[in-house]
GROMACS .gro file of C-alpha atoms in nm:
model
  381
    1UNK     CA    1   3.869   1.338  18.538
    2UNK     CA    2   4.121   1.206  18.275
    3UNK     CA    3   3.938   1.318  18.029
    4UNK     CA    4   3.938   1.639  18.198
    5UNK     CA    5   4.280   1.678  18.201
    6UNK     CA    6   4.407   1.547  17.881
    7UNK     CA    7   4.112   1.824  17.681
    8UNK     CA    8   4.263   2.117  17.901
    9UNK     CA    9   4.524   2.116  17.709
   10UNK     CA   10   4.394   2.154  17.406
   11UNK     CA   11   4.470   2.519  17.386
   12UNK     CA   12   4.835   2.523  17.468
   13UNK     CA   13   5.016   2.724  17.261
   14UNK     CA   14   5.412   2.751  17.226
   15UNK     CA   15   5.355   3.009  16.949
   16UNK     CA   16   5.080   3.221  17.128
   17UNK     CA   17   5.358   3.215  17.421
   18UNK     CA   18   5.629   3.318  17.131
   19UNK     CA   19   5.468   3.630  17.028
   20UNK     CA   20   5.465   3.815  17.384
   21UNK     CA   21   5.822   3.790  17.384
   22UNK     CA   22   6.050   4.039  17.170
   23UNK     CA   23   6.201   3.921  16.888
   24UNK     CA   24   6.531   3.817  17.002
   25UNK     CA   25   6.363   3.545  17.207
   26UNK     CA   26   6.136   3.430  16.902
   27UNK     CA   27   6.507   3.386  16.748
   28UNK     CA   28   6.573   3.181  17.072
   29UNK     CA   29   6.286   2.962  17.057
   30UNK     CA   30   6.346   2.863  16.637
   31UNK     CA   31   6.688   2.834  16.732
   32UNK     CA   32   6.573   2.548  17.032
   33UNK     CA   33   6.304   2.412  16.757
   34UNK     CA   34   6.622   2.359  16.519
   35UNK     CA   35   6.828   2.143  16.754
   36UNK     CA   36   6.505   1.997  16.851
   37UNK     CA   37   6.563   1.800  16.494
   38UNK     CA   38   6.880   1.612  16.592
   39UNK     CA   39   6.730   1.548  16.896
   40UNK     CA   40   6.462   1.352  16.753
   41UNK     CA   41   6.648   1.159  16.541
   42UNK     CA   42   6.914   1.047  16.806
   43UNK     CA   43   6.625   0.952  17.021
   44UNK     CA   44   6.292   0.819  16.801
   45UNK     CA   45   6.470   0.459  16.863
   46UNK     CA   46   6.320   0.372  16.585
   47UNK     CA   47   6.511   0.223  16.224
   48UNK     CA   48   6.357   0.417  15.929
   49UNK     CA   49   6.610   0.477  15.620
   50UNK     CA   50   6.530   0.584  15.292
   51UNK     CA   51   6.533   0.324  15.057
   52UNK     CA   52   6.578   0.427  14.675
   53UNK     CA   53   6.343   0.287  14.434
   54UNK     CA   54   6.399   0.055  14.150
   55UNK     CA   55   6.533   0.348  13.844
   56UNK     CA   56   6.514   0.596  14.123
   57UNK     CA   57   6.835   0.856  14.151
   58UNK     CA   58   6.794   0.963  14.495
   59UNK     CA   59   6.790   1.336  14.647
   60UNK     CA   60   6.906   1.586  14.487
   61UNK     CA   61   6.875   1.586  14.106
   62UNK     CA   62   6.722   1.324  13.827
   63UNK     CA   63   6.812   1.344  13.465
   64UNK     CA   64   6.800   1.750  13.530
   65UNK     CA   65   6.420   1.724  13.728
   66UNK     CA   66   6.455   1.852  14.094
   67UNK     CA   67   6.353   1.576  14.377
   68UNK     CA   68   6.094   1.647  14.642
   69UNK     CA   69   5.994   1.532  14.916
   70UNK     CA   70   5.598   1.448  15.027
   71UNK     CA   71   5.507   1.317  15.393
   72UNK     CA   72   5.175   1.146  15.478
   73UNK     CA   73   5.061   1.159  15.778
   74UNK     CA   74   4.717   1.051  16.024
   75UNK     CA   75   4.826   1.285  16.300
   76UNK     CA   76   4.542   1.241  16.537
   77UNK     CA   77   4.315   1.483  16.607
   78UNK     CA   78   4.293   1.622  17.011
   79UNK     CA   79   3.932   1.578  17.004
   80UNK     CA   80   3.916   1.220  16.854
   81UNK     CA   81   4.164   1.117  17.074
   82UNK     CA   82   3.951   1.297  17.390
   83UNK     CA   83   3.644   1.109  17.251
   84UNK     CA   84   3.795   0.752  17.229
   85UNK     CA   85   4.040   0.797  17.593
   86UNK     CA   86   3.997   0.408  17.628
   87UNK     CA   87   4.228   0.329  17.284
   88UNK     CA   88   4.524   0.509  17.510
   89UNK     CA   89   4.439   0.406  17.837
   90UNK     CA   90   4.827   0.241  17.860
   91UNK     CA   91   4.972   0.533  17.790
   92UNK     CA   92   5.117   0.783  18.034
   93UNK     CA   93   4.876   1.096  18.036
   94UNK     CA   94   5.148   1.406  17.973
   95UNK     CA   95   5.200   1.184  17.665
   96UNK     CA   96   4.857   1.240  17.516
   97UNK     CA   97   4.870   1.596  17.575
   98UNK     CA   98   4.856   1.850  17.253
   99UNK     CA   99   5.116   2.037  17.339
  100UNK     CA  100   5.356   1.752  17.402
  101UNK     CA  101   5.260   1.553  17.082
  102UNK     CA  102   5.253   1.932  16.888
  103UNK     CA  103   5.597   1.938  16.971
  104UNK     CA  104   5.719   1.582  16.837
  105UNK     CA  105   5.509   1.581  16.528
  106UNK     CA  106   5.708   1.919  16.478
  107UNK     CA  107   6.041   1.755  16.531
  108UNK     CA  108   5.973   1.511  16.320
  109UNK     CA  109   5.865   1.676  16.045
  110UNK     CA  110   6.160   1.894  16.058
  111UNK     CA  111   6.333   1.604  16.055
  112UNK     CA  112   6.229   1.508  15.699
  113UNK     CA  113   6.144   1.857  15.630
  114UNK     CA  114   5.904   1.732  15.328
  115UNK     CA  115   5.786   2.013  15.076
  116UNK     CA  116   5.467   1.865  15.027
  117UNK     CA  117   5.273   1.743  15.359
  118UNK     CA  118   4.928   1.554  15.298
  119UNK     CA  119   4.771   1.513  15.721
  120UNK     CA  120   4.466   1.339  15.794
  121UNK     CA  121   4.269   1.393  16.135
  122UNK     CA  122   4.353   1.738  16.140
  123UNK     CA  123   4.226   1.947  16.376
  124UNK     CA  124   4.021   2.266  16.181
  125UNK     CA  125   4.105   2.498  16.474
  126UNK     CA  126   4.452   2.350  16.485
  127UNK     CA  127   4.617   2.425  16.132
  128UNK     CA  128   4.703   2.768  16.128
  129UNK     CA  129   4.914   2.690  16.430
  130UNK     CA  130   5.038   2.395  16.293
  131UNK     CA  131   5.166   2.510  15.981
  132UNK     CA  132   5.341   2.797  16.154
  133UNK     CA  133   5.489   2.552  16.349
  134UNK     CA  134   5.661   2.369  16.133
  135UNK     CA  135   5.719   2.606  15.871
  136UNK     CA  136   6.083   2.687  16.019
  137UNK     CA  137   6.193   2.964  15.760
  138UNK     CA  138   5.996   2.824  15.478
  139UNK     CA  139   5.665   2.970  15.321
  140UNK     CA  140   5.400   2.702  15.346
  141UNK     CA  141   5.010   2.729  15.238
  142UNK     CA  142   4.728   2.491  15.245
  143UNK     CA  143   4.409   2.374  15.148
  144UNK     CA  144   4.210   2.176  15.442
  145UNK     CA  145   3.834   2.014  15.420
  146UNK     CA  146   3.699   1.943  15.754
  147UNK     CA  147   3.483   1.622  15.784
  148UNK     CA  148   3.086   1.667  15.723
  149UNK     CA  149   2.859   1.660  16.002
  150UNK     CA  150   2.976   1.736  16.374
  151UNK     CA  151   3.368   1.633  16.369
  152UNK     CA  152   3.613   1.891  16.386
  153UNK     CA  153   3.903   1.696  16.185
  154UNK     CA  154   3.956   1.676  15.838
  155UNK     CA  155   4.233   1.638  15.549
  156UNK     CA  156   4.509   1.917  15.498
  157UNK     CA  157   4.777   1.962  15.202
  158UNK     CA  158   5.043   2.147  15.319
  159UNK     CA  159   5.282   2.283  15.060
  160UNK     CA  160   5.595   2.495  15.023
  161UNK     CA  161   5.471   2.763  14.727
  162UNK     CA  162   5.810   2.844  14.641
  163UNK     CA  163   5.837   2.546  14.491
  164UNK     CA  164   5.515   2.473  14.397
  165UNK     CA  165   5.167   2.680  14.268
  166UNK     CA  166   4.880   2.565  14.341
  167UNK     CA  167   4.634   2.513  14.033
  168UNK     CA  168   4.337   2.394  14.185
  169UNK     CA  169   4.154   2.210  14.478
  170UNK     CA  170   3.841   1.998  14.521
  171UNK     CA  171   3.719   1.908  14.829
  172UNK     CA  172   3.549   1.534  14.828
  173UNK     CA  173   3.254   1.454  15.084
  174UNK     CA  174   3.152   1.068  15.092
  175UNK     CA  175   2.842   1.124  15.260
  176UNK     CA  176   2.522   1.103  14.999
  177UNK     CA  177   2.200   1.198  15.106
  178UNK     CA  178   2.014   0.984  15.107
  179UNK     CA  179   2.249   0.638  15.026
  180UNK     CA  180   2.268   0.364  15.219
  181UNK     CA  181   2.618   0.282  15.199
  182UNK     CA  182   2.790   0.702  15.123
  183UNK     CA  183   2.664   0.802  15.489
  184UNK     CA  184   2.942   0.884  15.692
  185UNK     CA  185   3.127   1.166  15.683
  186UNK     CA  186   3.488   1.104  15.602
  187UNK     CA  187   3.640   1.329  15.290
  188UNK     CA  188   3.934   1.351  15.072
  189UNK     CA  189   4.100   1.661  14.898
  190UNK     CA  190   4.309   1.700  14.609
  191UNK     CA  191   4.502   1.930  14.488
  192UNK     CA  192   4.700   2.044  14.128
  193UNK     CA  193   4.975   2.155  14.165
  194UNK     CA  194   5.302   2.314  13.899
  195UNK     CA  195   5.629   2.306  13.949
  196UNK     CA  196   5.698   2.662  14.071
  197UNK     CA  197   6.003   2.746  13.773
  198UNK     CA  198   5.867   2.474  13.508
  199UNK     CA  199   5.519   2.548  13.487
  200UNK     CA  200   5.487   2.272  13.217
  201UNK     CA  201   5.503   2.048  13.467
  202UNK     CA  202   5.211   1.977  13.620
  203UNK     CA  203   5.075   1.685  13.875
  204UNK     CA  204   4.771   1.594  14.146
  205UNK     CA  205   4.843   1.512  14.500
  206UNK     CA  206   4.550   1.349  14.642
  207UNK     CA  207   4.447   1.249  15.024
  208UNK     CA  208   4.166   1.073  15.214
  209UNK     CA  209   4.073   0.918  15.546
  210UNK     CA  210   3.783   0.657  15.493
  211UNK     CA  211   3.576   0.488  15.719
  212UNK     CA  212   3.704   0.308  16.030
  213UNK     CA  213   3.438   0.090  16.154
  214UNK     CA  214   3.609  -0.270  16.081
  215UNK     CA  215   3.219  -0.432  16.011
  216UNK     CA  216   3.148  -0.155  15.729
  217UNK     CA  217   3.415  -0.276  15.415
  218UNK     CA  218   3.104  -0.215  15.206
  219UNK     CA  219   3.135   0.170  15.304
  220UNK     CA  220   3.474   0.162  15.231
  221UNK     CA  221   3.439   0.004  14.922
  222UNK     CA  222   3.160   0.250  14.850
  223UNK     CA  223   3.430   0.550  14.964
  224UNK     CA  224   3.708   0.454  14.716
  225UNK     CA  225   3.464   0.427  14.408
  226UNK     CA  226   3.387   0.786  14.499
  227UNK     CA  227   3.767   0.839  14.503
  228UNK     CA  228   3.838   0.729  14.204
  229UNK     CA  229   3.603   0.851  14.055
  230UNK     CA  230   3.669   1.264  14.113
  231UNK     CA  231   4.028   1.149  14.112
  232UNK     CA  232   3.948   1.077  13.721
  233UNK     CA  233   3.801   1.349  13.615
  234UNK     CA  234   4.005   1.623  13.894
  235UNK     CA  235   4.311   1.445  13.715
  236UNK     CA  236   4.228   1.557  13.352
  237UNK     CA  237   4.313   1.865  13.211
  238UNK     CA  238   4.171   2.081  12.880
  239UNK     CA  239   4.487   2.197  12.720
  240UNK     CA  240   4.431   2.367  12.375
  241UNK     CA  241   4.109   2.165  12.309
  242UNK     CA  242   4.302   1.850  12.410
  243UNK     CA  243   4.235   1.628  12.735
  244UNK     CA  244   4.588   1.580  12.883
  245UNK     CA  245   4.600   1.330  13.214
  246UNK     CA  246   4.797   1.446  13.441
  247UNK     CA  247   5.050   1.212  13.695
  248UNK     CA  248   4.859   1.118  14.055
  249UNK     CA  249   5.010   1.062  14.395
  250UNK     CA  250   4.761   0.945  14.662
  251UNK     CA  251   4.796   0.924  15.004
  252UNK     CA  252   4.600   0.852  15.354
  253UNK     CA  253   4.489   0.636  15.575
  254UNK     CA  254   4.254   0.416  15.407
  255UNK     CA  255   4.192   0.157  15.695
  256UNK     CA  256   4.223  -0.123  15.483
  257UNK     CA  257   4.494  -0.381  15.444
  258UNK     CA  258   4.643  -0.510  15.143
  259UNK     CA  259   4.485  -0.815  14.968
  260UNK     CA  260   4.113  -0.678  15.102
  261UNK     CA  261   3.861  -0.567  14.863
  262UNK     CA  262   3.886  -0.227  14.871
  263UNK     CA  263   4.240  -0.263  14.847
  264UNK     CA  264   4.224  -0.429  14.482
  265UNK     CA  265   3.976  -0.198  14.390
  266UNK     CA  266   4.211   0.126  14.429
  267UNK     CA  267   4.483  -0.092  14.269
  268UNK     CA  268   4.285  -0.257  13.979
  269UNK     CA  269   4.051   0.009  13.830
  270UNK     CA  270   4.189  -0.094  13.496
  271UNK     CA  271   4.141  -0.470  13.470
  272UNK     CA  272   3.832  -0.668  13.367
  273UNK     CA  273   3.569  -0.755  13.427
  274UNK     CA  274   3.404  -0.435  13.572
  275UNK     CA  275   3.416  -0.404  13.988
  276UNK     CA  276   3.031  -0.454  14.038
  277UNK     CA  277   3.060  -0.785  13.851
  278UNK     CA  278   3.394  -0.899  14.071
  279UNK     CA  279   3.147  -0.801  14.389
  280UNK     CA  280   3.154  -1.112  14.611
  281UNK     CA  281   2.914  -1.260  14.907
  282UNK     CA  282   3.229  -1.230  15.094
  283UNK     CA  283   3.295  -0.887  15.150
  284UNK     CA  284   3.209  -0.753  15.495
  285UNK     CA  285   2.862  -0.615  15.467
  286UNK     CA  286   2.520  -0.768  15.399
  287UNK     CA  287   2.185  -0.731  15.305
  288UNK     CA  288   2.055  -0.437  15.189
  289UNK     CA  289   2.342  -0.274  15.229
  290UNK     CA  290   2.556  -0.465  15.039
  291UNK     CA  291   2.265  -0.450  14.721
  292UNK     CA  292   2.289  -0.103  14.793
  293UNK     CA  293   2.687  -0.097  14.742
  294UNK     CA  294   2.670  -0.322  14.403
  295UNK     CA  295   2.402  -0.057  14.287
  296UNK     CA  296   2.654   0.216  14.329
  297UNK     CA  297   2.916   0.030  14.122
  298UNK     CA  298   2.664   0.035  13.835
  299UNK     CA  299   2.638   0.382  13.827
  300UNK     CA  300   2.987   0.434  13.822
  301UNK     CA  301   3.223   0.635  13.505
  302UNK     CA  302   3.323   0.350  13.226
  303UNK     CA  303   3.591   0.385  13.045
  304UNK     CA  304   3.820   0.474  13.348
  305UNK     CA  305   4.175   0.486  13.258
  306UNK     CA  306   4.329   0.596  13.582
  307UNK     CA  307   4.549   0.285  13.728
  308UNK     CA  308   4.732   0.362  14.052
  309UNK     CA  309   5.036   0.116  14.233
  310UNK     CA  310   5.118   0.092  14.563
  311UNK     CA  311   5.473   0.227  14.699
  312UNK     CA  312   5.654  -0.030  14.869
  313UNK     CA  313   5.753   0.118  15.235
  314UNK     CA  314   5.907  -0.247  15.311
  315UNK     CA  315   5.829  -0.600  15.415
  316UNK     CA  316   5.674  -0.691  15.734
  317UNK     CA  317   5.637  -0.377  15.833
  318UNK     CA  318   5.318  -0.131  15.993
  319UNK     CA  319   5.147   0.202  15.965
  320UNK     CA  320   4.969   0.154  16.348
  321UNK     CA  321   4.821  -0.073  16.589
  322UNK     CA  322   4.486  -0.192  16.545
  323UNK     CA  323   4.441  -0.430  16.820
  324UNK     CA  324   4.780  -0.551  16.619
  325UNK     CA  325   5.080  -0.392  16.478
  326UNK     CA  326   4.948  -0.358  16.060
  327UNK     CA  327   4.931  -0.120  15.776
  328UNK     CA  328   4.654   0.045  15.675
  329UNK     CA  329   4.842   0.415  15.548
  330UNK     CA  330   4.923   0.389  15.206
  331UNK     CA  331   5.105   0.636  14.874
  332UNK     CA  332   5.026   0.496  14.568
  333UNK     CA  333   5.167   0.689  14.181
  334UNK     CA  334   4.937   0.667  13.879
  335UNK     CA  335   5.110   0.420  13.616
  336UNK     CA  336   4.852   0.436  13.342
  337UNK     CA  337   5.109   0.462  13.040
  338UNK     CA  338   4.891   0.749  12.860
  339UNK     CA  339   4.974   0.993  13.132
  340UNK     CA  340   5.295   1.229  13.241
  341UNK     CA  341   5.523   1.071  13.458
  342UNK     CA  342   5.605   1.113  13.840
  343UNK     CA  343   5.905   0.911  13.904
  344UNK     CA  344   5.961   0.774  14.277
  345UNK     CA  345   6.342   0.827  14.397
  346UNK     CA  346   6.321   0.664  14.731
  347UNK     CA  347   6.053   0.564  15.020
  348UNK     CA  348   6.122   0.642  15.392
  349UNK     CA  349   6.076   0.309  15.477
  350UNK     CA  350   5.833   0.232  15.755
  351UNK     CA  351   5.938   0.015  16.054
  352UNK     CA  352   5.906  -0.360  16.098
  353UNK     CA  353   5.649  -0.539  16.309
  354UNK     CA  354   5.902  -0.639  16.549
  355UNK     CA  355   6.032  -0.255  16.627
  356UNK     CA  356   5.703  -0.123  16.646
  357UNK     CA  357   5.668  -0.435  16.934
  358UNK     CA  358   5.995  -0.321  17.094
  359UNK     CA  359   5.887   0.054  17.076
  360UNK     CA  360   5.545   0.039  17.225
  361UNK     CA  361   5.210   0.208  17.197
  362UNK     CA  362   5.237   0.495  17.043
  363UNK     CA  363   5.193   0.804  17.083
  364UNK     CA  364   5.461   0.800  17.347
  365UNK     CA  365   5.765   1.040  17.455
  366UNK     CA  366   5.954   1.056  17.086
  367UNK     CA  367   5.642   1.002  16.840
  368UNK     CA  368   5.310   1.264  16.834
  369UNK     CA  369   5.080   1.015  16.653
  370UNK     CA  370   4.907   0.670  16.701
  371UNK     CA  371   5.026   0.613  16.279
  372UNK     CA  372   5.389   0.611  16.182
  373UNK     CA  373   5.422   0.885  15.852
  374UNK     CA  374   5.518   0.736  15.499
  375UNK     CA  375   5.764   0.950  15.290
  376UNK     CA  376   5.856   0.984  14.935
  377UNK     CA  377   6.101   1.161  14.744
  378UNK     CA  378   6.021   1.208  14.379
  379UNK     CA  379   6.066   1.399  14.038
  380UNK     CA  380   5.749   1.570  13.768
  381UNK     CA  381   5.930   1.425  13.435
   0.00000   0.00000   0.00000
């Protein structure tokens, strides 16, 4: 019967419900979305600042190169949520309803307002809706990829295009027929974009949801070695017979934490001795699996020369609870010294361990999402 109740509201539609009234009231209801901003920022009781980066300038301007802002975000699809009812089961119902958390995830964004949104776990019959949303007197396209197989969620990049063009896409699907360790369905999607009035300036924004399952690192591991490897060759571009690498920002919720394996693999691409060799017994994994997985690394690109770094959103700090309050959402900046340059300005700084205690489960009357967002504000050099 819960179940019941929380899917019925899938379909609940403040916009559908905007455009049967006249215009004057669609004025009424942006006007209510507007001050719907403050609200949430008076009442989110939660401590997130932006905190500028080491060299970074802040908003506005750096060394004549425009800031922007990108949000990442696991916004959690309806119908996961529906399907797994017994991860919320401490939260009050009305909470978990779409419309409700539709409405916070809207004030929120508005709240940061970022021109570049990366979402995982979004909803395919959802988006349209979504962007429109929180579009709020801006002109915002994406590019989604739904998740192989049966689930209706996938990754979305979400972008204002009078800002920015979009170049390309490419879609990413894990799953391998017929591998052992690339069977699951999870995806990624990146995107090239230029700088809307400097069309010289050119960079990839990149973003993934991998595997959950806490017993499969070796599909994880498997996962990111796909990553990397489309993000290297997606990242490259033939200008006048030349191969010029372009900057990288890379978000989503990888499911890791830092110090793991898979972890030091996204953030060590360029050291030696090659990842298949640096393949310990101790990974999570085993048997034929985990031959399987050490096979794959073999047949991986040489010669990569795409290094990423982690953005530091703050110490002791967490992206959601997983049985505990940890982080497992990352944005990490290409810093290979061959390639343009994004610089970082400032992080929106997620909260500490000891808030997200005081706040609660989440996602509750002020936050949409069972992950707290991660924020940057940067500059194409």
């Amino acid at each position: 019967m819960f179940k019941t109740f929380i899917s019925s509201f899938n379909t609940n539609n403040l916009l559908n419900v905007a455009k049967s009234l006249r215009s004057k009231y669609c004025e009424q209801v942006l006007y209510i979305q507007a001050n719907s901003i403050s609200r949430w920022k008076r009442s989110s009781k939660m401590t997130r600042t932006w905190e500028r980066a080491m060299g970074g300038a802040g908003k506005g301007t750096s060394g004549g190169s425009k800031v922007y802002t990108l949000l990442s975000y696991n916004i959690l699809a309806q119908d996961l949520l529906v399907e797994h009812l017994h991860l919320y089961m401490g939260i009050e119902p009305s909470m978990l309803r779409w419309d409700h958390r539709l409405l916070r995830l809207t004030e929120e964004i508005q709240h940061i307002k970022p021109d570049i949104l990366c979402l995982q776990e979004m909803q395919f019959n959802h988006i349209r809706n979504f962007v429109k949303h929180i579009s709020f007197k801006r002109q915002l396209e994406y590019v989604f990829k739904k998740k192989t197989g049966h689930r209706t969620d996938g990754c979305a990049i979400i972008y204002d295009k009078n800002k920015f063009r979009l170049l390309a896409d490419l879609p990413v699907e894990y799953y391998t027929k017929g591998h052992a360790i690339l069977n699951r369905d999870n995806v990624a999607l990146l995107a090239m974009f230029s700088v809307r009035n400097e069309p010289s300036k050119k960079f990839i924004v990149a973003t993934t949801h991998l595997l959950y399952n806490p017993k499969r690192q070796d599909v994880r591991i498997a996962q990111v070695e796909k990553l990397i490897a489309a993000l290297q060759q997606f990242s490259v571009e033939n200008e006048n017979g030349k191969s010029v690498p372009l900057p990288v920002i890379l978000t989503g919720d990888f499911n890791f934490e830092p110090k793991t394996r898979p972890y030091q693999i996204l953030c060590e691409q360029c050291k030696d001795p090659p990842i298949c060799e640096r393949f310990n017994k101790h990974d999570e994994g085993s048997g034929s699996n985990q031959e399987a997985s050490k096979e794959y690394y073999l047949k991986t690109p040489k010669g990569n020369n795409l290094q990423m770094a982690p953005i530091d959103f703050g110490m002791h700090t967490a992206s959601t609870f997983q049985e505990r309050w940890i982080t497992v959402d990352y944005i990490l900046q290409s810093v290979d010294e061959n390639r343009q340059k994004i610089q970082i300005q400032s992080a929106y700084t997620l909260p500490k361990i000891n808030d997200c205690i005081r706040t609660g489960l989440i996602p509750n009357k002020h936050l949409g999402s069972d992950h707290y967002s991660l924020g940057i504000q940067f500059s194409v050099l």
